[in-house]
mmCIF file of C-alpha atoms in Angstrom:
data_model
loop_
_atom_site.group_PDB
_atom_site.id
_atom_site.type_symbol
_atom_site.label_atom_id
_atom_site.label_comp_id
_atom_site.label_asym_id
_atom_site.label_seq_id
_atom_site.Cartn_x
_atom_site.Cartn_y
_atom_site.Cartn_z
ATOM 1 C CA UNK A 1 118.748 125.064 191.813
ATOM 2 C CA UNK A 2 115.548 126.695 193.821
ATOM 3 C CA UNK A 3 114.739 124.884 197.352
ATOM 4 C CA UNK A 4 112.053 122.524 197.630
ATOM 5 C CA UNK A 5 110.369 125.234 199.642
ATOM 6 C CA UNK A 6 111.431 129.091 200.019
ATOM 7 C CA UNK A 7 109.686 131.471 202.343
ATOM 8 C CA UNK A 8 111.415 134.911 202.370
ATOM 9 C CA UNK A 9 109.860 137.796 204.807
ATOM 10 C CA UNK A 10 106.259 135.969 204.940
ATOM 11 C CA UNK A 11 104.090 138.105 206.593
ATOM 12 C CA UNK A 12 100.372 137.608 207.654
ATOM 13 C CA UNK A 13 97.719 140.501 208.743
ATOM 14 C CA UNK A 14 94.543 139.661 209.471
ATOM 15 C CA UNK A 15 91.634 142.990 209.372
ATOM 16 C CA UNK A 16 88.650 142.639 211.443
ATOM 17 C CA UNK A 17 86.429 145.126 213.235
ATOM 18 C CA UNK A 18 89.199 147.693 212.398
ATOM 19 C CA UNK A 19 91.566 146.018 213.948
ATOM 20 C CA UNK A 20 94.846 144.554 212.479
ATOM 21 C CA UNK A 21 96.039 141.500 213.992
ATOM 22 C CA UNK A 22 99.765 140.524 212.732
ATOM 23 C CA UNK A 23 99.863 136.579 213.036
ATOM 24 C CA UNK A 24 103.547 135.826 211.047
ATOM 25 C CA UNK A 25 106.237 138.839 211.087
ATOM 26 C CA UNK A 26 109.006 138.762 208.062
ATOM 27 C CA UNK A 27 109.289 135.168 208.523
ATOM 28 C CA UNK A 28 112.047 133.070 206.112
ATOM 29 C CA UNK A 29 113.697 130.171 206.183
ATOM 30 C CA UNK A 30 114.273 127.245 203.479
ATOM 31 C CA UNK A 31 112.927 123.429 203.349
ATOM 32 C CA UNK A 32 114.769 121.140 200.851
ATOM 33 C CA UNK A 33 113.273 117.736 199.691
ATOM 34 C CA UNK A 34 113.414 114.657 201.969
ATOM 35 C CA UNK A 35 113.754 116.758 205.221
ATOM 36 C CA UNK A 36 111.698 116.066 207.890
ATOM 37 C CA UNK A 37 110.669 119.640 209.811
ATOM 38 C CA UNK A 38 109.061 119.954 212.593
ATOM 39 C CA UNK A 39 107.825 123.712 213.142
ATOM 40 C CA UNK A 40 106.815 124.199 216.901
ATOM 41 C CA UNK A 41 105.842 127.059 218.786
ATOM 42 C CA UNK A 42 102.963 127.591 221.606
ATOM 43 C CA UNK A 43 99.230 128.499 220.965
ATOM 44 C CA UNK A 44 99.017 131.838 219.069
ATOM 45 C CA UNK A 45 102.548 132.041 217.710
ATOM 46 C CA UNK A 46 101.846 131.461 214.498
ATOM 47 C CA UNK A 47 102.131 127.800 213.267
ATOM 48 C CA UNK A 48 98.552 126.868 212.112
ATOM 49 C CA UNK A 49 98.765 130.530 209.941
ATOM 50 C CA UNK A 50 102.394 129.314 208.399
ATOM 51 C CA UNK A 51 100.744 126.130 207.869
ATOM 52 C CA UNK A 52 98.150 127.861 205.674
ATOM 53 C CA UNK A 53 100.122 129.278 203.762
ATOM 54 C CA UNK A 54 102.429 126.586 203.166
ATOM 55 C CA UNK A 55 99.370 124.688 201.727
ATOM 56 C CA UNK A 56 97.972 127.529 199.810
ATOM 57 C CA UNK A 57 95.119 127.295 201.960
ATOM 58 C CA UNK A 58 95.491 130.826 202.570
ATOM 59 C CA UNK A 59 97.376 133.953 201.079
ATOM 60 C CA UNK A 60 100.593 135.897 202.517
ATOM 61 C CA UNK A 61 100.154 139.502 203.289
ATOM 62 C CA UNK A 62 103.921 140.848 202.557
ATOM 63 C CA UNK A 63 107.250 138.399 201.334
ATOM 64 C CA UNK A 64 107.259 135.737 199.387
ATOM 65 C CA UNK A 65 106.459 131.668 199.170
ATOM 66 C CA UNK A 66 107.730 129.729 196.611
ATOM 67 C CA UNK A 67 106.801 125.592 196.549
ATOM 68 C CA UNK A 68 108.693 124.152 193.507
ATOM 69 C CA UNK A 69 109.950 127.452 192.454
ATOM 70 C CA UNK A 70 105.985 128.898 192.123
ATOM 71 C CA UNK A 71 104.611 131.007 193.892
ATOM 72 C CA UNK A 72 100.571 130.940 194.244
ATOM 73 C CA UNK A 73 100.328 133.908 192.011
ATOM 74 C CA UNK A 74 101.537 131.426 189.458
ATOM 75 C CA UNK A 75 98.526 129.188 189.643
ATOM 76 C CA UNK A 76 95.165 129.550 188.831
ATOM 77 C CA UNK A 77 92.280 128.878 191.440
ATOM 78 C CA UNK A 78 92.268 125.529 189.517
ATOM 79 C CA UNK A 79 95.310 124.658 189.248
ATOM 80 C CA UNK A 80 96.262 125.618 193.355
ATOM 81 C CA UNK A 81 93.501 122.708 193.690
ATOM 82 C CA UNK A 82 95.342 120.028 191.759
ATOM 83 C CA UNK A 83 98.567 121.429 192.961
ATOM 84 C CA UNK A 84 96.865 120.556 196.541
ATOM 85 C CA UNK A 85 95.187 117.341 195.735
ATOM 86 C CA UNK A 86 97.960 115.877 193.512
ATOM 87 C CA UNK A 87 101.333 117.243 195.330
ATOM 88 C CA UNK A 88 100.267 118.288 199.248
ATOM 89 C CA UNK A 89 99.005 115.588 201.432
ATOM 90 C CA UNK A 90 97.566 117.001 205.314
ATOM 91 C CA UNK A 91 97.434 114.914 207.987
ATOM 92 C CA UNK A 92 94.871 116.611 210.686
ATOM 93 C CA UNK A 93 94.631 116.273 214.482
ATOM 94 C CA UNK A 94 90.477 115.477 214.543
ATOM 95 C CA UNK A 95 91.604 112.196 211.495
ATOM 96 C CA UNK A 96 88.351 113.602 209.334
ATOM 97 C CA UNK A 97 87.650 110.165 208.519
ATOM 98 C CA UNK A 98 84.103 109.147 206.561
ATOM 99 C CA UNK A 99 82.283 107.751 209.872
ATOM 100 C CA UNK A 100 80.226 105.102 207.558
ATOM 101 C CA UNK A 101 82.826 103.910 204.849
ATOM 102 C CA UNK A 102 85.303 101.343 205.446
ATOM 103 C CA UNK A 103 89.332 102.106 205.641
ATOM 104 C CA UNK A 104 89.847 101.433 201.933
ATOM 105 C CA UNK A 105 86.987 103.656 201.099
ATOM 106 C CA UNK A 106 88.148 106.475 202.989
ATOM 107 C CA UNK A 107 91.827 106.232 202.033
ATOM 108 C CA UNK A 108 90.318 106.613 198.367
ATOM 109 C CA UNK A 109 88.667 109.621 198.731
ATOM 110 C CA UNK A 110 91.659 112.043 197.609
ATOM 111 C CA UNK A 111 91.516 109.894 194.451
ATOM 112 C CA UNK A 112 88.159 111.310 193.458
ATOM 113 C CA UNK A 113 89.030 114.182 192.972
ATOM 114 C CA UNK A 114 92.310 112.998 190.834
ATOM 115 C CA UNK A 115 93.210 112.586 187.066
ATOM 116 C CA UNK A 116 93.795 108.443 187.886
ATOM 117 C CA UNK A 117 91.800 106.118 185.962
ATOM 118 C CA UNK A 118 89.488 104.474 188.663
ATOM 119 C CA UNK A 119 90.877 101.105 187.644
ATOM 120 C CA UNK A 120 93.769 102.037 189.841
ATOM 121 C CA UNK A 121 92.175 103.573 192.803
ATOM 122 C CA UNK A 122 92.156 100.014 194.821
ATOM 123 C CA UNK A 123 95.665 99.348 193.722
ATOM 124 C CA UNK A 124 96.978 102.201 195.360
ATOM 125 C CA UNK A 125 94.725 102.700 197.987
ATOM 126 C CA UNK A 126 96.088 99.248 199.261
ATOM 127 C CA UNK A 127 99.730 99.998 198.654
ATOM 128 C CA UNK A 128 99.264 103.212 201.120
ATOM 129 C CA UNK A 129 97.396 100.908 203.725
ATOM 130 C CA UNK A 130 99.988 98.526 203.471
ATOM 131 C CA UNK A 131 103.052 101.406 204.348
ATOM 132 C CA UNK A 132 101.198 101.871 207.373
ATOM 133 C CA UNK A 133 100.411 98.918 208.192
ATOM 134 C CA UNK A 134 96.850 98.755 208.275
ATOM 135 C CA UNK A 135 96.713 95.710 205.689
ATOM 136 C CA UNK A 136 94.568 93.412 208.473
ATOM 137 C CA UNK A 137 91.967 96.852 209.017
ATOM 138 C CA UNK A 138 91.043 97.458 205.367
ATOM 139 C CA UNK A 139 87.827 96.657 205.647
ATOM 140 C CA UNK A 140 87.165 98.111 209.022
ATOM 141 C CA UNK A 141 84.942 100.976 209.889
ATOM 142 C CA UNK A 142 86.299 104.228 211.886
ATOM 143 C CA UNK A 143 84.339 103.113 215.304
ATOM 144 C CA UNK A 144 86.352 99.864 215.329
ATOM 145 C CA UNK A 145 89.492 101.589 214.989
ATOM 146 C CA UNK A 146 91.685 102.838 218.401
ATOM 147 C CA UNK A 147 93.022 106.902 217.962
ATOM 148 C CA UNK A 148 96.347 105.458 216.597
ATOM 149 C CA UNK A 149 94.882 103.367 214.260
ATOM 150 C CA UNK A 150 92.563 106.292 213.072
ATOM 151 C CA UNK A 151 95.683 108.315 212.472
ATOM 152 C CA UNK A 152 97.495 105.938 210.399
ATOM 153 C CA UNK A 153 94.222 105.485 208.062
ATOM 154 C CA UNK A 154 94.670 109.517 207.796
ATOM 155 C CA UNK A 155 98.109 109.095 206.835
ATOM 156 C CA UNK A 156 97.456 106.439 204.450
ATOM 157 C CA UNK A 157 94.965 108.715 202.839
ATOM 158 C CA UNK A 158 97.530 111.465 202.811
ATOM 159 C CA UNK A 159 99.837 108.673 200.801
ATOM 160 C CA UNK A 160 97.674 107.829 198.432
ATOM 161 C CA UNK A 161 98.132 110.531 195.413
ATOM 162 C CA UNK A 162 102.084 110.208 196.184
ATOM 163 C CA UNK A 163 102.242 113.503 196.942
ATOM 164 C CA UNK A 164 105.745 115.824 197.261
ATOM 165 C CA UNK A 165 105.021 117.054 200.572
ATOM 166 C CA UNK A 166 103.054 116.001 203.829
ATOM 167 C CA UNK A 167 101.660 118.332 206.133
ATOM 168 C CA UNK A 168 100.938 116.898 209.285
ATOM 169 C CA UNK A 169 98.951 119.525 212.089
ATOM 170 C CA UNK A 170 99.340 118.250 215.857
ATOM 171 C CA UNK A 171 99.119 114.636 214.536
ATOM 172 C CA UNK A 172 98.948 113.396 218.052
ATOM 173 C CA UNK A 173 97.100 116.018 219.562
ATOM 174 C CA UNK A 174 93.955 113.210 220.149
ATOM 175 C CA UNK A 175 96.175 110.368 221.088
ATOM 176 C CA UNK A 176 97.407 108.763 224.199
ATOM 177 C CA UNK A 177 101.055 108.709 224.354
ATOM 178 C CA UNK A 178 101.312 105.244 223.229
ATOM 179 C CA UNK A 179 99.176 105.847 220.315
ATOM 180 C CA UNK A 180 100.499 109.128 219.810
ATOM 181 C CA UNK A 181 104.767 107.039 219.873
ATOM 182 C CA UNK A 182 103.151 104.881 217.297
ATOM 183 C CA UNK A 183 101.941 107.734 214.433
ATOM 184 C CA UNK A 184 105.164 109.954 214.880
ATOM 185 C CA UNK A 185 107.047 105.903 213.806
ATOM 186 C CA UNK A 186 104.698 105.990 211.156
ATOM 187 C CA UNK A 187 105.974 109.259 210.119
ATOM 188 C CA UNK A 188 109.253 109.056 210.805
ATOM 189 C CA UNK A 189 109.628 105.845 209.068
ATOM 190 C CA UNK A 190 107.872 107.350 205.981
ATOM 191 C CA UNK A 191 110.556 110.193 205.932
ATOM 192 C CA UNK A 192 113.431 107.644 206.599
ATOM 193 C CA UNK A 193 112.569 104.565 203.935
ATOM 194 C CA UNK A 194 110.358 106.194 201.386
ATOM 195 C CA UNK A 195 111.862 109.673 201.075
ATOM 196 C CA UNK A 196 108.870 111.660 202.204
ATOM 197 C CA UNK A 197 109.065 115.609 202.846
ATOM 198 C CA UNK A 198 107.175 116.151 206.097
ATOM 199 C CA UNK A 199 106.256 119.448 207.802
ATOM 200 C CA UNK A 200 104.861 118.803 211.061
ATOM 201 C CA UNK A 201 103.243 121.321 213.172
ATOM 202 C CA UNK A 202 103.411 120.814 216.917
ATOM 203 C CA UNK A 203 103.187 122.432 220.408
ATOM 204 C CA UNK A 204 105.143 119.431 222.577
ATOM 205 C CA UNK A 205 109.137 119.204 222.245
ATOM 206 C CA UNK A 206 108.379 115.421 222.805
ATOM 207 C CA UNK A 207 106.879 114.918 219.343
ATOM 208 C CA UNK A 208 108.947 117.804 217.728
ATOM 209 C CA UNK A 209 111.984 115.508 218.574
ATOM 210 C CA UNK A 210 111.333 112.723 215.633
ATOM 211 C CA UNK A 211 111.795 115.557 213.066
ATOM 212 C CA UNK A 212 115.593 116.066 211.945
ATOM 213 C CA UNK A 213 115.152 119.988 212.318
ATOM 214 C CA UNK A 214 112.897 122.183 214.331
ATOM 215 C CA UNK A 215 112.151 125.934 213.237
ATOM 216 C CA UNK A 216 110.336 127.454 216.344
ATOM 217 C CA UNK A 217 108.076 130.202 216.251
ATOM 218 C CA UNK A 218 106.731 133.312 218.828
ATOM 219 C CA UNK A 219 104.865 135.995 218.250
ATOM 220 C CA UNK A 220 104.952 135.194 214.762
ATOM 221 C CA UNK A 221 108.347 135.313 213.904
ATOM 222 C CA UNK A 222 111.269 132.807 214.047
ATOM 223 C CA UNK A 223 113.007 132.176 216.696
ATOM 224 C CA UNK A 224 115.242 129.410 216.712
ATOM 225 C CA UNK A 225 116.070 127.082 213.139
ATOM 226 C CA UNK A 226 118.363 124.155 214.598
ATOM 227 C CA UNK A 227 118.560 120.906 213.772
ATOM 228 C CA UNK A 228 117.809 118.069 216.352
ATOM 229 C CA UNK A 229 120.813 116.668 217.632
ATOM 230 C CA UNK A 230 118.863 114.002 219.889
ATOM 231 C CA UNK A 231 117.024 113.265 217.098
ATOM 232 C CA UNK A 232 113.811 110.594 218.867
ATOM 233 C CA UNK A 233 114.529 107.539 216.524
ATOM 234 C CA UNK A 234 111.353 105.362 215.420
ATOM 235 C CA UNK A 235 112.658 101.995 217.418
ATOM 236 C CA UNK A 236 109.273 99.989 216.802
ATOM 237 C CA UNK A 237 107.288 99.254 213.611
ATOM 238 C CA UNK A 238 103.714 99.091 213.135
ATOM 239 C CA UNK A 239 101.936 96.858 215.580
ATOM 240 C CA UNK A 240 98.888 95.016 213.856
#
């Protein structure tokens, strides 16, 4: 049977000006469902390109990436959209939350753009508050929300289509350390009682630590796959 997620001698070029700028380097390793990955490395190494490309956000240059056993040459332009909306939920360090709308609304949004019967939209918007534990904030706007609390919504709104895999980028890159404790629960609980393939991308060891495996990257290649033997365990749930 394939793996979840197969990347075999991935590498990225970027051409500008003449110049050819290698950002990943015959990069491979394997990601099976459930696992929790954390893939860490410092500024330039790599990670936000990988992360690209794991969302078919962008394309390879050389190798092979296969999500599901497809590869993006598989889709059409279409069909890498729905594949996106309907399967991929991304988690961003700036939240990207709808200033104006409440919590509800903004967790919605993904459904939009969905093949689910609006009927359902509240249903399962609420269900995805209620994982994070946002149930008392529904109504709130973004301004009234702390960084943590922003987070979660953007989590929530990553729940929402029930998607196979969640991306998250530097989830606590905005966030005090408190704040910041309280997302990476969120996320580890998600991974530990729901089932929930994460892929987080991170620069701190700190937060790295709540995945179950770290893959670190340098100069665009890998260099280290390991998994976490002092695994950071979620020891609080959501505070409300």
């Amino acid at each position: 049977m394939a793996a979840f997620i197969e990347v075999k001698d991935v590498t990225k070029v970027y051409n500008g000006e003449g110049v050819a700028t290698t950002a990943l380097n015959g990069v491979s390793f394997t990601i099976e469902k459930g696992e929790f990955v954390a893939i860490m490395g410092p500024s330039g190494s790599g990670k936000s390109t990988l992360l690209h490309i794991l969302g078919f956000l962008d394309r390879h240059t050389e190798g092979t990436y296969r999500f599901e056993g497809k590869t993006i040459d598989d889709y059409s332009s279409i069909e890498i959209a729905r594949v996106r909306n309907k399967k991929m939920g991304f988690v961003f360090q700036a939240f990207n939350l709808l200033p104006r709308v409440s919590v509800l609304e903004n967790v919605k949004l993904p459904l939009l753009y969905s093949d689910v019967k609006e009927s359902q939209w509240n249903r399962m918007a609420l269900e995805a508050i209620k994982i994070v534990g946002l149930e008392h904030r529904v109504h709130y706007e973004p301004a009234q929300l702390s960084g943590g609390e922003k987070q979660r919504v953007a989590i929530a709104r990553a729940l929402v289509n029930d998607p196979a895999l969640i991306f998250a980028d530097e989830p606590t890159g905005n966030l005090d350390s408190k704040s910041g404790q309280m997302v990476m629960n969120a996320l580890q609980q998600l991974n530990a009682e729901h089932g929930d393939t994460i892929i987080l991308i991170t620069h701190e060891t700190q937060t790295a630590e709540h995945a179950g495996r770290i893959i670190r990257i340098r100069d665009g290649m890998v260099e280290n796959d390991e998994r976490v033997s002092n695994r950071r365990i979620a020891t609080t749930q959501f505070v409300k």
